[in-house]
Coordinates of C-alpha atoms in Angstrom, one line a residue:
Chain I
M162 CA -55.0 -21.4 -32.3
A163 CA -57.6 -19.5 -30.4
V164 CA -56.9 -19.2 -26.6
L165 CA -60.4 -17.7 -26.1
K166 CA -63.4 -18.6 -28.1
I167 CA -66.9 -17.1 -27.4
Q168 CA -69.9 -18.4 -29.3
R169 CA -73.3 -16.8 -29.3
L170 CA -72.9 -15.4 -25.8
S171 CA -75.9 -13.6 -24.4
K172 CA -76.7 -11.9 -21.1
R173 CA -79.5 -9.8 -19.9
F174 CA -80.1 -7.9 -16.7
G175 CA -83.8 -7.7 -16.2
D176 CA -85.2 -6.4 -19.5
R177 CA -81.9 -4.9 -20.7
V178 CA -79.9 -7.0 -23.1
V179 CA -76.3 -6.5 -22.2
I180 CA -74.6 -9.1 -24.5
D181 CA -76.5 -10.1 -27.6
A182 CA -75.2 -13.3 -29.3
L183 CA -71.6 -12.2 -29.1
N184 CA -69.0 -14.2 -31.1
L185 CA -65.3 -13.5 -30.5
E186 CA -62.0 -15.3 -30.9
V187 CA -58.6 -14.3 -29.5
E188 CA -55.6 -15.9 -31.2
A189 CA -52.6 -17.0 -29.1
G190 CA -49.8 -14.6 -28.7
S191 CA -51.8 -11.4 -29.6
I192 CA -53.0 -8.4 -27.7
Y193 CA -56.7 -8.0 -28.4
G194 CA -58.2 -4.6 -27.7
F195 CA -61.8 -4.9 -26.6
I196 CA -63.2 -1.4 -27.0
G197 CA -66.6 0.1 -26.5
Q198 CA -68.4 2.9 -24.6
N199 CA -69.1 2.7 -20.9
G200 CA -71.9 0.2 -20.4
A201 CA -71.3 -1.5 -23.8
G202 CA -70.8 -4.9 -22.1
K203 CA -67.0 -5.2 -21.9
T204 CA -66.8 -5.9 -18.1
T205 CA -69.9 -8.3 -18.3
T206 CA -68.2 -10.3 -21.0
M207 CA -64.9 -10.5 -19.0
R208 CA -66.7 -11.5 -15.8
M209 CA -68.4 -14.3 -17.7
I210 CA -65.0 -15.5 -19.1
V211 CA -63.6 -15.8 -15.6
G212 CA -66.8 -17.5 -14.3
L213 CA -67.9 -14.7 -12.0
L214 CA -71.1 -14.2 -13.9
A215 CA -73.5 -16.8 -15.4
A216 CA -74.3 -16.5 -19.1
D217 CA -77.9 -16.8 -20.2
N218 CA -76.9 -18.4 -23.5
G219 CA -73.9 -19.3 -25.5
T220 CA -70.5 -20.9 -24.7
I221 CA -67.1 -19.7 -23.7
Y222 CA -63.9 -21.8 -24.3
V223 CA -60.6 -21.0 -22.7
N224 CA -57.7 -23.0 -24.0
G225 CA -60.2 -25.4 -25.5
E226 CA -62.0 -26.0 -22.1
K227 CA -65.6 -24.9 -21.5
V228 CA -66.1 -22.2 -18.9
T229 CA -68.8 -23.1 -16.2
Y230 CA -70.2 -20.6 -13.8
G231 CA -69.3 -21.3 -10.2
A232 CA -66.6 -23.9 -11.1
N233 CA -63.2 -22.4 -11.7
Q234 CA -61.3 -25.1 -13.6
T235 CA -60.6 -22.8 -16.6
N236 CA -59.2 -20.1 -14.3
Q237 CA -55.9 -22.0 -14.1
Y238 CA -55.3 -20.7 -17.7
I239 CA -56.4 -17.1 -16.9
G240 CA -54.9 -14.1 -15.2
Y241 CA -57.5 -11.5 -14.4
L242 CA -57.0 -7.9 -13.6
P243 CA -60.3 -6.3 -12.5
D244 CA -60.9 -2.6 -13.3
V245 CA -60.4 -1.6 -9.7
P246 CA -58.2 -4.4 -8.2
E247 CA -58.7 -4.7 -4.4
F248 CA -56.3 -6.3 -2.0
Y249 CA -56.0 -6.9 1.7
H250 CA -54.6 -3.5 2.8
Y251 CA -52.9 -4.9 5.9
M252 CA -50.5 -7.1 3.8
T253 CA -47.4 -6.2 1.9
A254 CA -47.2 -6.9 -1.9
T255 CA -45.0 -9.9 -1.2
E256 CA -47.4 -11.3 1.4
Y257 CA -50.3 -10.9 -1.0
L258 CA -48.6 -12.6 -3.8
Q259 CA -47.6 -15.4 -1.5
L260 CA -51.2 -15.9 -0.6
C261 CA -52.1 -16.0 -4.3
A262 CA -49.3 -18.4 -5.0
S263 CA -50.6 -20.8 -2.3
I264 CA -54.1 -20.6 -3.8
T265 CA -52.7 -21.5 -7.2
G266 CA -50.8 -24.4 -5.7
M267 CA -47.3 -23.2 -6.5
T268 CA -44.4 -24.6 -4.4
Q269 CA -42.7 -22.3 -1.9
K270 CA -39.5 -22.3 -3.9
S271 CA -41.0 -21.5 -7.3
A272 CA -43.4 -19.0 -5.8
T273 CA -40.5 -17.0 -4.1
K274 CA -38.6 -16.9 -7.4
R275 CA -41.6 -15.9 -9.4
I276 CA -42.7 -13.2 -6.9
I277 CA -39.3 -11.5 -7.0
S278 CA -39.3 -11.5 -10.8
L279 CA -42.8 -10.1 -11.1
L280 CA -42.3 -7.4 -8.5
T281 CA -39.2 -6.4 -10.4
L282 CA -41.2 -6.4 -13.7
V283 CA -43.9 -4.1 -12.2
G284 CA -41.4 -1.9 -10.3
L285 CA -42.5 -2.8 -6.7
E286 CA -39.4 -4.9 -5.8
Q287 CA -38.1 -2.3 -3.3
N288 CA -41.4 -1.6 -1.7
K289 CA -41.8 -3.0 1.8
Q290 CA -44.8 -0.9 2.8
R291 CA -48.3 -2.3 3.3
I292 CA -50.8 -2.1 0.5
R293 CA -52.8 0.5 2.5
G294 CA -50.3 3.1 1.5
Y295 CA -50.3 2.3 -2.3
S296 CA -51.4 4.8 -5.0
R297 CA -53.9 3.7 -7.7
G298 CA -51.1 3.1 -10.1
M299 CA -49.2 0.9 -7.7
K300 CA -52.3 -1.1 -7.0
Q301 CA -52.8 -1.6 -10.8
R302 CA -49.2 -2.8 -11.1
L303 CA -49.6 -5.2 -8.2
G304 CA -52.8 -6.3 -9.9
I305 CA -50.8 -7.2 -13.0
A306 CA -48.3 -9.0 -10.9
Q307 CA -51.0 -11.1 -9.2
A308 CA -52.6 -11.8 -12.6
L309 CA -49.4 -13.0 -14.1
L310 CA -48.4 -15.1 -11.1
N311 CA -49.5 -18.5 -12.5
K312 CA -48.0 -17.8 -15.9
P313 CA -51.5 -17.6 -17.5
K314 CA -52.2 -18.4 -21.1
L315 CA -54.7 -15.6 -21.2
L316 CA -54.4 -12.3 -19.4
I317 CA -57.6 -10.4 -19.1
C318 CA -57.3 -6.7 -18.2
D319 CA -60.4 -4.8 -17.6
E320 CA -59.8 -1.1 -18.3
P321 CA -56.4 -1.1 -16.5
T322 CA -55.5 2.4 -17.6
S323 CA -58.8 4.2 -17.2
A324 CA -58.2 5.9 -13.9
L325 CA -54.5 6.6 -14.2
D326 CA -52.5 9.7 -15.0
P327 CA -50.4 9.7 -18.2
V328 CA -47.3 8.4 -16.4
G329 CA -49.2 5.6 -14.7
R330 CA -50.9 4.7 -18.1
K331 CA -47.5 4.6 -19.8
E332 CA -46.1 2.3 -17.1
I333 CA -49.0 -0.1 -17.4
L334 CA -48.9 -0.2 -21.2
D335 CA -45.1 -0.8 -21.1
I336 CA -45.7 -3.8 -18.8
L337 CA -48.4 -5.2 -21.0
Q338 CA -46.1 -4.8 -24.0
A339 CA -43.3 -6.6 -22.2
V340 CA -45.5 -9.6 -21.2
K341 CA -46.8 -10.1 -24.7
K342 CA -44.1 -12.6 -25.3
E343 CA -45.3 -14.8 -22.5
T344 CA -49.1 -14.6 -22.8
T345 CA -52.1 -13.6 -24.8
I346 CA -53.8 -10.4 -23.7
L347 CA -57.5 -9.4 -23.8
F348 CA -57.5 -5.7 -22.9
S349 CA -60.6 -3.7 -22.6
T350 CA -60.6 0.1 -22.6
H351 CA -62.3 3.2 -24.0
I352 CA -59.0 5.0 -24.3
L353 CA -58.4 4.4 -28.0
A354 CA -54.9 5.8 -28.0
D355 CA -53.9 2.9 -25.7
V356 CA -55.4 0.4 -28.2
E357 CA -53.6 2.0 -31.1
R358 CA -50.3 1.8 -29.2
I359 CA -50.2 -1.8 -28.1
C360 CA -53.0 -3.9 -29.7
D361 CA -52.6 -6.3 -32.7
K362 CA -56.3 -6.7 -33.2
V363 CA -59.4 -4.7 -32.1
G364 CA -63.0 -5.7 -31.5
M365 CA -65.6 -3.0 -31.0
I366 CA -68.6 -3.9 -28.9
H367 CA -71.8 -1.8 -29.0
N368 CA -75.2 -2.6 -27.6
G369 CA -73.8 -6.1 -26.7
K370 CA -72.8 -6.9 -30.3
L371 CA -69.4 -6.9 -32.0
V372 CA -69.8 -4.2 -34.6
L373 CA -66.2 -4.0 -35.8
E374 CA -63.3 -6.3 -35.8
G375 CA -59.8 -6.6 -37.3
T376 CA -56.3 -5.3 -37.1
I377 CA -56.0 -1.5 -36.9
E378 CA -54.7 -1.4 -40.5
E379 CA -57.7 -3.5 -41.7
I380 CA -60.2 -1.3 -39.9
K381 CA -58.6 1.8 -41.2
A382 CA -58.6 0.3 -44.7
Q383 CA -62.3 -0.4 -44.5
N384 CA -62.8 3.4 -44.0
P385 CA -60.5 4.9 -46.6
A386 CA -62.0 8.5 -46.4
C387 CA -59.4 10.8 -44.8
D388 CA -59.1 14.5 -44.0
F389 CA -56.4 16.7 -45.3
E390 CA -55.2 20.2 -44.3
I391 CA -53.5 22.8 -46.4
E392 CA -52.1 26.1 -45.1
F393 CA -51.2 29.2 -47.2
S394 CA -49.1 32.3 -46.3
D395 CA -51.6 34.9 -47.7
E396 CA -55.3 35.4 -48.2
Q397 CA -55.0 35.7 -52.0
T398 CA -53.4 32.3 -52.5
C399 CA -55.8 30.7 -50.1
Q400 CA -58.8 32.2 -52.0
S401 CA -57.4 31.1 -55.4
F402 CA -57.1 27.5 -54.1
I403 CA -60.7 27.6 -52.8
D404 CA -61.9 28.9 -56.2
L405 CA -60.1 26.0 -58.0
F406 CA -60.6 23.1 -55.6
G407 CA -63.7 23.9 -53.7
K408 CA -64.7 25.3 -50.3
G409 CA -63.1 23.8 -47.2
N410 CA -63.4 24.6 -43.5
R411 CA -61.3 27.6 -42.6
I412 CA -59.4 26.9 -39.4
G413 CA -56.3 28.3 -37.6
H414 CA -55.4 31.7 -36.1
E415 CA -55.5 33.8 -39.3
N416 CA -58.0 31.6 -41.2
L417 CA -55.4 30.7 -43.8
Q418 CA -55.6 27.0 -43.1
L419 CA -58.2 24.8 -44.9
R420 CA -59.5 21.5 -43.7
Y421 CA -61.2 19.1 -46.2
K422 CA -63.0 16.2 -44.5
N423 CA -63.7 12.6 -45.8
Q424 CA -61.5 12.9 -48.9
T425 CA -60.3 10.1 -51.1
S426 CA -56.7 9.7 -52.4
E427 CA -57.9 11.0 -55.8
S428 CA -59.0 14.3 -54.4
Y429 CA -55.8 14.6 -52.5
E430 CA -53.8 14.1 -55.7
Q431 CA -56.0 16.7 -57.4
A432 CA -55.3 19.3 -54.7
L433 CA -51.6 18.7 -55.1
R434 CA -51.9 19.0 -58.9
I435 CA -53.8 22.4 -58.6
C436 CA -51.0 23.7 -56.4
V437 CA -48.3 22.7 -58.8
E438 CA -50.1 23.8 -62.0
H439 CA -51.2 27.2 -60.6
H440 CA -48.1 27.9 -58.6
L441 CA -50.0 28.1 -55.4
L442 CA -47.3 27.3 -52.9
P443 CA -48.7 26.0 -49.6
Q444 CA -46.8 26.4 -46.4
R445 CA -48.1 23.1 -45.1
F446 CA -49.9 20.2 -46.7
Q447 CA -51.0 17.4 -44.3
W448 CA -52.7 14.1 -45.1
M449 CA -54.5 12.9 -41.9
E450 CA -55.0 9.2 -41.5
P451 CA -58.3 8.3 -39.9
T452 CA -57.9 7.8 -36.2
L453 CA -59.4 4.9 -34.3
E454 CA -61.4 7.5 -32.3
K455 CA -62.9 8.9 -35.5
L456 CA -63.8 5.4 -36.7
F457 CA -65.2 4.5 -33.3
I458 CA -67.5 7.5 -33.3
E459 CA -68.6 6.9 -36.9
V460 CA -69.4 3.2 -36.2
I461 CA -71.4 4.1 -33.1
Q462 CA -73.3 6.8 -34.8
K463 CA -74.1 4.4 -37.8
N464 CA -75.3 1.7 -35.4
E465 CA -77.4 4.1 -33.4
T466 CA -79.1 5.2 -36.6
I467 CA -79.8 1.6 -37.7
H468 CA -81.0 0.9 -34.1
R469 CA -83.5 3.8 -34.3
I470 CA -84.8 2.7 -37.7
Chain T
M51 CA -55.6 -28.1 2.1
K52 CA -53.0 -25.6 1.0
Q53 CA -55.7 -23.1 -0.1
F54 CA -57.6 -23.6 3.2
I55 CA -54.4 -23.0 5.3
A56 CA -53.4 -20.0 3.2
F57 CA -56.8 -18.4 3.5
S58 CA -56.9 -19.1 7.3
Q59 CA -53.5 -17.5 7.7
K60 CA -54.8 -14.4 5.9
E61 CA -57.8 -14.3 8.3
W62 CA -55.5 -14.4 11.4
L63 CA -53.0 -12.0 10.0
G64 CA -55.8 -9.4 9.4
Q65 CA -57.1 -9.8 12.9
V66 CA -53.7 -9.6 14.5
R67 CA -52.6 -6.5 12.5
S68 CA -55.9 -4.7 13.0
G69 CA -55.5 -5.2 16.8
Q70 CA -58.9 -6.9 16.9
L71 CA -57.5 -10.1 18.4
V72 CA -55.9 -8.4 21.4
I73 CA -59.0 -6.3 22.0
I74 CA -61.5 -9.3 22.0
L75 CA -59.2 -11.4 24.2
L76 CA -58.9 -8.6 26.7
I77 CA -62.7 -8.1 26.7
F78 CA -63.3 -11.8 27.5
L79 CA -60.6 -11.9 30.1
L80 CA -62.2 -8.9 31.7
F81 CA -65.6 -10.7 31.7
G82 CA -63.9 -13.7 33.3
V83 CA -62.4 -11.6 36.1
M84 CA -65.6 -9.5 36.5
N85 CA -67.8 -12.5 37.6
P86 CA -65.9 -13.5 40.8
A87 CA -64.9 -9.9 41.4
M88 CA -68.4 -8.6 41.4
T89 CA -69.6 -11.5 43.6
K90 CA -66.7 -10.9 46.0
L91 CA -67.5 -7.2 46.2
T92 CA -71.3 -7.6 46.6
P93 CA -71.3 -7.8 50.5
W94 CA -69.0 -4.8 50.7
L95 CA -71.2 -2.8 48.3
M96 CA -74.3 -3.8 50.3
E97 CA -72.6 -2.7 53.5
Q98 CA -71.8 0.7 51.9
F99 CA -75.4 1.2 50.9
S100 CA -76.9 -0.4 54.0
Q101 CA -77.5 2.9 55.8
S102 CA -79.4 4.5 52.9
L103 CA -81.3 1.2 52.3
A104 CA -82.2 1.1 56.0
D105 CA -83.5 4.6 55.8
S106 CA -85.8 3.3 53.0
G107 CA -87.0 0.5 55.2
I108 CA -84.9 -2.3 53.6
I109 CA -82.8 -4.1 56.2
I110 CA -79.8 -6.0 54.8
G111 CA -78.9 -9.1 56.9
D112 CA -75.6 -10.9 57.0
M113 CA -74.8 -11.6 53.4
R114 CA -72.7 -14.6 52.4
V115 CA -71.4 -15.2 48.9
D116 CA -70.0 -18.3 47.3
A117 CA -68.7 -19.9 44.1
V118 CA -72.3 -20.8 43.0
M119 CA -73.2 -17.1 43.0
S120 CA -70.1 -16.3 41.0
W121 CA -71.1 -19.0 38.4
Q122 CA -74.6 -17.6 38.2
Q123 CA -73.1 -14.2 37.5
F124 CA -71.0 -15.9 34.7
Y125 CA -74.1 -17.3 33.0
K126 CA -75.8 -14.0 33.2
N127 CA -72.9 -12.4 31.4
V128 CA -72.6 -15.0 28.6
P129 CA -75.3 -13.4 26.3
M130 CA -73.6 -10.0 26.6
A131 CA -70.2 -11.6 25.8
L132 CA -71.8 -13.3 22.8
I133 CA -73.3 -10.1 21.5
I134 CA -69.9 -8.4 21.7
F135 CA -68.4 -11.3 19.8
T136 CA -71.0 -11.2 17.0
L137 CA -70.5 -7.4 16.6
F138 CA -66.8 -8.2 16.0
S139 CA -67.5 -10.9 13.5
G140 CA -70.6 -9.6 11.7
N141 CA -68.7 -8.2 8.8
M142 CA -66.7 -11.4 7.9
F143 CA -68.2 -11.6 4.4
S144 CA -69.8 -8.1 3.9
S145 CA -66.4 -6.2 4.1
E146 CA -65.0 -8.5 1.5
Y147 CA -68.1 -8.2 -0.7
E148 CA -67.9 -4.4 -0.4
K149 CA -64.2 -4.2 -1.3
G150 CA -64.3 -7.0 -3.9
T151 CA -61.3 -8.8 -2.4
F152 CA -62.8 -12.3 -3.1
V153 CA -62.6 -11.6 -6.9
N154 CA -58.8 -12.0 -7.2
L155 CA -58.8 -15.1 -5.1
V156 CA -61.7 -16.9 -6.8
T157 CA -60.3 -16.1 -10.2
K158 CA -57.0 -17.6 -9.0
G159 CA -58.7 -20.9 -8.4
M160 CA -59.7 -20.6 -4.7
K161 CA -62.6 -23.0 -4.1
R162 CA -65.5 -21.2 -2.7
W163 CA -66.4 -23.9 -0.1
K164 CA -62.9 -23.5 1.3
I165 CA -63.5 -19.8 1.9
V166 CA -66.7 -20.6 3.9
L167 CA -65.0 -23.3 5.9
A168 CA -61.9 -21.3 6.6
K169 CA -64.1 -18.3 7.8
F170 CA -66.2 -20.6 10.0
V171 CA -63.2 -22.5 11.5
H172 CA -61.5 -19.1 12.2
I173 CA -64.4 -17.7 14.2
L174 CA -65.0 -21.0 15.8
I175 CA -61.4 -21.2 17.1
L176 CA -61.6 -17.5 18.2
C177 CA -64.9 -18.1 19.9
T178 CA -63.6 -21.2 21.6
V179 CA -60.5 -19.5 22.9
C180 CA -62.4 -16.5 24.1
Y181 CA -65.2 -18.4 25.8
W182 CA -62.9 -20.9 27.6
L183 CA -60.6 -18.1 28.6
M184 CA -63.5 -16.4 30.2
F185 CA -64.7 -19.7 31.8
F186 CA -61.3 -20.7 33.2
T187 CA -60.5 -17.2 34.5
T188 CA -63.8 -17.3 36.4
F189 CA -63.0 -20.9 37.5
A190 CA -59.5 -20.0 38.7
Y191 CA -60.7 -17.0 40.7
N192 CA -63.6 -19.0 42.1
S193 CA -61.3 -21.8 43.2
Y194 CA -58.9 -19.2 44.8
F195 CA -61.7 -17.4 46.7
W196 CA -64.0 -20.2 47.7
G197 CA -62.3 -23.5 46.7
V198 CA -63.6 -26.1 44.2
I199 CA -67.3 -26.8 44.3
E200 CA -67.8 -30.5 44.9
T201 CA -71.6 -30.6 44.7
V202 CA -72.2 -29.2 41.1
N203 CA -70.5 -30.1 37.8
V204 CA -69.6 -26.6 36.4
Y205 CA -68.5 -28.0 33.1
H206 CA -71.9 -29.3 31.9
P207 CA -73.6 -25.9 31.8
G208 CA -70.4 -24.5 30.4
V209 CA -70.5 -26.8 27.5
L210 CA -74.2 -26.1 26.8
S211 CA -73.5 -22.3 26.7
Y212 CA -70.6 -22.9 24.4
V213 CA -72.7 -25.0 22.0
F214 CA -75.3 -22.1 22.0
G215 CA -72.4 -19.8 21.1
V216 CA -71.5 -22.0 18.1
F217 CA -75.1 -22.2 17.1
V218 CA -75.2 -18.3 17.0
L219 CA -71.9 -18.3 15.0
A220 CA -73.3 -20.8 12.4
L221 CA -76.4 -18.6 11.9
L222 CA -74.2 -15.5 11.7
L223 CA -72.1 -17.2 9.0
C224 CA -75.2 -18.0 7.0
F225 CA -76.7 -14.5 7.3
S226 CA -73.3 -12.9 6.5
V227 CA -73.1 -14.7 3.2
I228 CA -76.6 -13.7 2.2
S229 CA -76.3 -10.0 3.4
K230 CA -74.4 -7.2 1.8
T231 CA -73.9 -5.4 5.1
S232 CA -73.0 -6.5 8.6
T233 CA -76.1 -4.5 9.9
T234 CA -78.4 -6.7 7.8
S235 CA -76.7 -10.0 8.9
L236 CA -76.8 -8.9 12.6
T237 CA -80.5 -7.9 12.2
F238 CA -81.3 -11.3 10.7
L239 CA -79.4 -13.0 13.6
G240 CA -81.2 -10.9 16.2
G241 CA -84.5 -11.7 14.5
S242 CA -83.8 -15.5 14.7
I243 CA -83.0 -15.3 18.4
I244 CA -86.2 -13.3 19.1
I245 CA -88.2 -15.9 17.1
C246 CA -86.6 -18.6 19.4
Y247 CA -87.7 -16.7 22.5
V248 CA -91.2 -16.2 21.1
L249 CA -91.5 -19.9 20.3
G250 CA -90.5 -20.5 23.9
L251 CA -94.0 -19.3 24.9
I252 CA -95.4 -22.5 23.4
P253 CA -94.9 -25.1 26.1
P254 CA -94.5 -28.3 23.9
V255 CA -91.8 -26.5 21.8
V256 CA -89.7 -25.2 24.7
E257 CA -87.5 -28.2 25.3
Y258 CA -86.4 -28.2 21.6
L259 CA -85.2 -24.6 21.5
P260 CA -81.5 -23.9 21.4
T261 CA -82.0 -20.8 23.5
Q262 CA -82.7 -23.3 26.4
L263 CA -78.9 -24.0 26.4
L264 CA -78.4 -20.7 28.1
S265 CA -80.0 -21.9 31.3
G266 CA -76.7 -22.8 32.9
E267 CA -77.7 -20.6 35.9
Q268 CA -80.5 -23.1 36.7
I269 CA -78.2 -26.1 36.5
I270 CA -75.7 -24.5 38.8
G271 CA -78.5 -23.5 41.1
G272 CA -79.6 -27.1 41.2
T273 CA -83.1 -26.5 39.8
M274 CA -82.5 -28.3 36.5
D275 CA -80.6 -31.4 35.4
I276 CA -78.3 -31.6 32.3
S277 CA -80.5 -34.4 30.8
A278 CA -83.3 -31.9 30.4
Y279 CA -81.3 -30.1 27.6
L280 CA -80.5 -33.1 25.4
K281 CA -83.3 -32.3 22.9
S282 CA -82.3 -28.6 22.5
L283 CA -78.6 -29.7 22.3
C284 CA -79.5 -32.0 19.4
V285 CA -81.5 -29.3 17.6
A286 CA -78.6 -26.9 18.0
L287 CA -76.2 -29.4 16.5
V288 CA -78.5 -30.1 13.5
V289 CA -78.9 -26.3 12.9
I290 CA -75.1 -25.8 13.1
S291 CA -74.5 -28.5 10.5
G292 CA -77.3 -27.3 8.3
S293 CA -76.2 -23.7 8.4
V294 CA -72.6 -24.5 7.4
I295 CA -73.7 -26.7 4.5
G296 CA -76.4 -24.2 3.5
T297 CA -73.8 -21.4 3.6
I298 CA -71.5 -23.3 1.2
F299 CA -74.5 -23.9 -1.1
I300 CA -75.4 -20.2 -1.1
F301 CA -71.9 -18.9 -1.5
N302 CA -71.3 -21.2 -4.5
R303 CA -74.0 -19.4 -6.3
K304 CA -73.3 -15.9 -4.9
Q305 CA -72.4 -13.3 -7.5
L306 CA -69.1 -11.7 -6.3

């Protein structure tokens, strides 16, 4: 069942089309990576889902209920973590979560229990200082705690790792991975390594349209061309291989490494065969799977070309 | 109701922890003390300057001060106290817009009209406490120095000035929701009050203007009667209600 369903969603700011007839579905229990360049329309889409921005056209359903701008009925199913979560700096984390709990209508008893467990989950349970003294990472973790407070069916995280150092990024990703059992996550980012690490499904938005969608394996399978690298110990062997297989890019310190781009599995096998048949012993032979980053750049370049035509 | 109470508690907590509450109460207490104190000190000040004034040809006779003079001083100070209060409250929405602190609460299900009402009730309570603290401090000192005035009802003009204060707060609430900065909302507010004073130049309109409610000095002095202010009182009450309802309407459509 789809927790989030977006149908032909459109939004423009003045003359600029930000979202263009976007269709998207997020299945329950998954982590959906919503990727795209800065300004691609990720935040705009998310703000429309939580009812903070009015759509020009199209409909959004959260847990089967239609989202209406200004009304926040569907927000009972959503936990939202903005890109830069802001809090009342004069409060402590516990006080802030108590305020949020009162707003969501939780009872005092259940709120206290939930707040303790969430602060433990995000590693702020021992922290008694006011939010004024929090680092960026601590604020993001508190943001996740507030977003999870009402046990949402859908957790929306808008670039939660963008401004964090590697340690902070890892902490946030670990938390998201841990809460996957409880909730569906829509996670926007432009850090593709984060998507590869935790997401089940990926949707790539470009110029307001979804240009690529699927599991990471499916997306990689759609683009089977890979690179491979081969390294030899001496120049003579290296040159013999080039004569037999073809010219590749010379890389590395001594120019004894060769990189062949966009190769099929047949050419990979052929390279191996040449090495065996002609006794050209490589020091290293590496088949390089296409990274999401490479696919991302290729898709964007392809779409830019189509756009220009 | 739970949302309203929680949000109101947050407002008070912020004001207490920032120290604003203590500062504003002290300022209004000081205003309350200042009115009778200045009145009481006037003859002594005049005596100190009498020699230099006499050299300039101004002869000061035997000067007598009373509670009426102290109350007149009170009503002269009300606009200044009100300006200080609006400076304190001008950023009630703009600071939250700027930081984006409404986003988490609204996406948690906080009803927007409750935010507006909680903000208004908060400044209304604060204004009420501050104003009547100033009023009764003056009242207490006046009674101590000169005894209770039998001839003039001091409460009537007091209530009129208070309603004018609420009228200003309702306008401030509305302008704060519209504006992104406190400077803009205070400019709009100042502009509205100036328009009221300009309209006061047109004789048939004068009796309807809420700015007339600040004429407590004349009631205390016995030159005007309370009944002369009924029309401006009604207009002020209508504007207060309209501003609060209008603010809710605007905030419901405001992009956060």
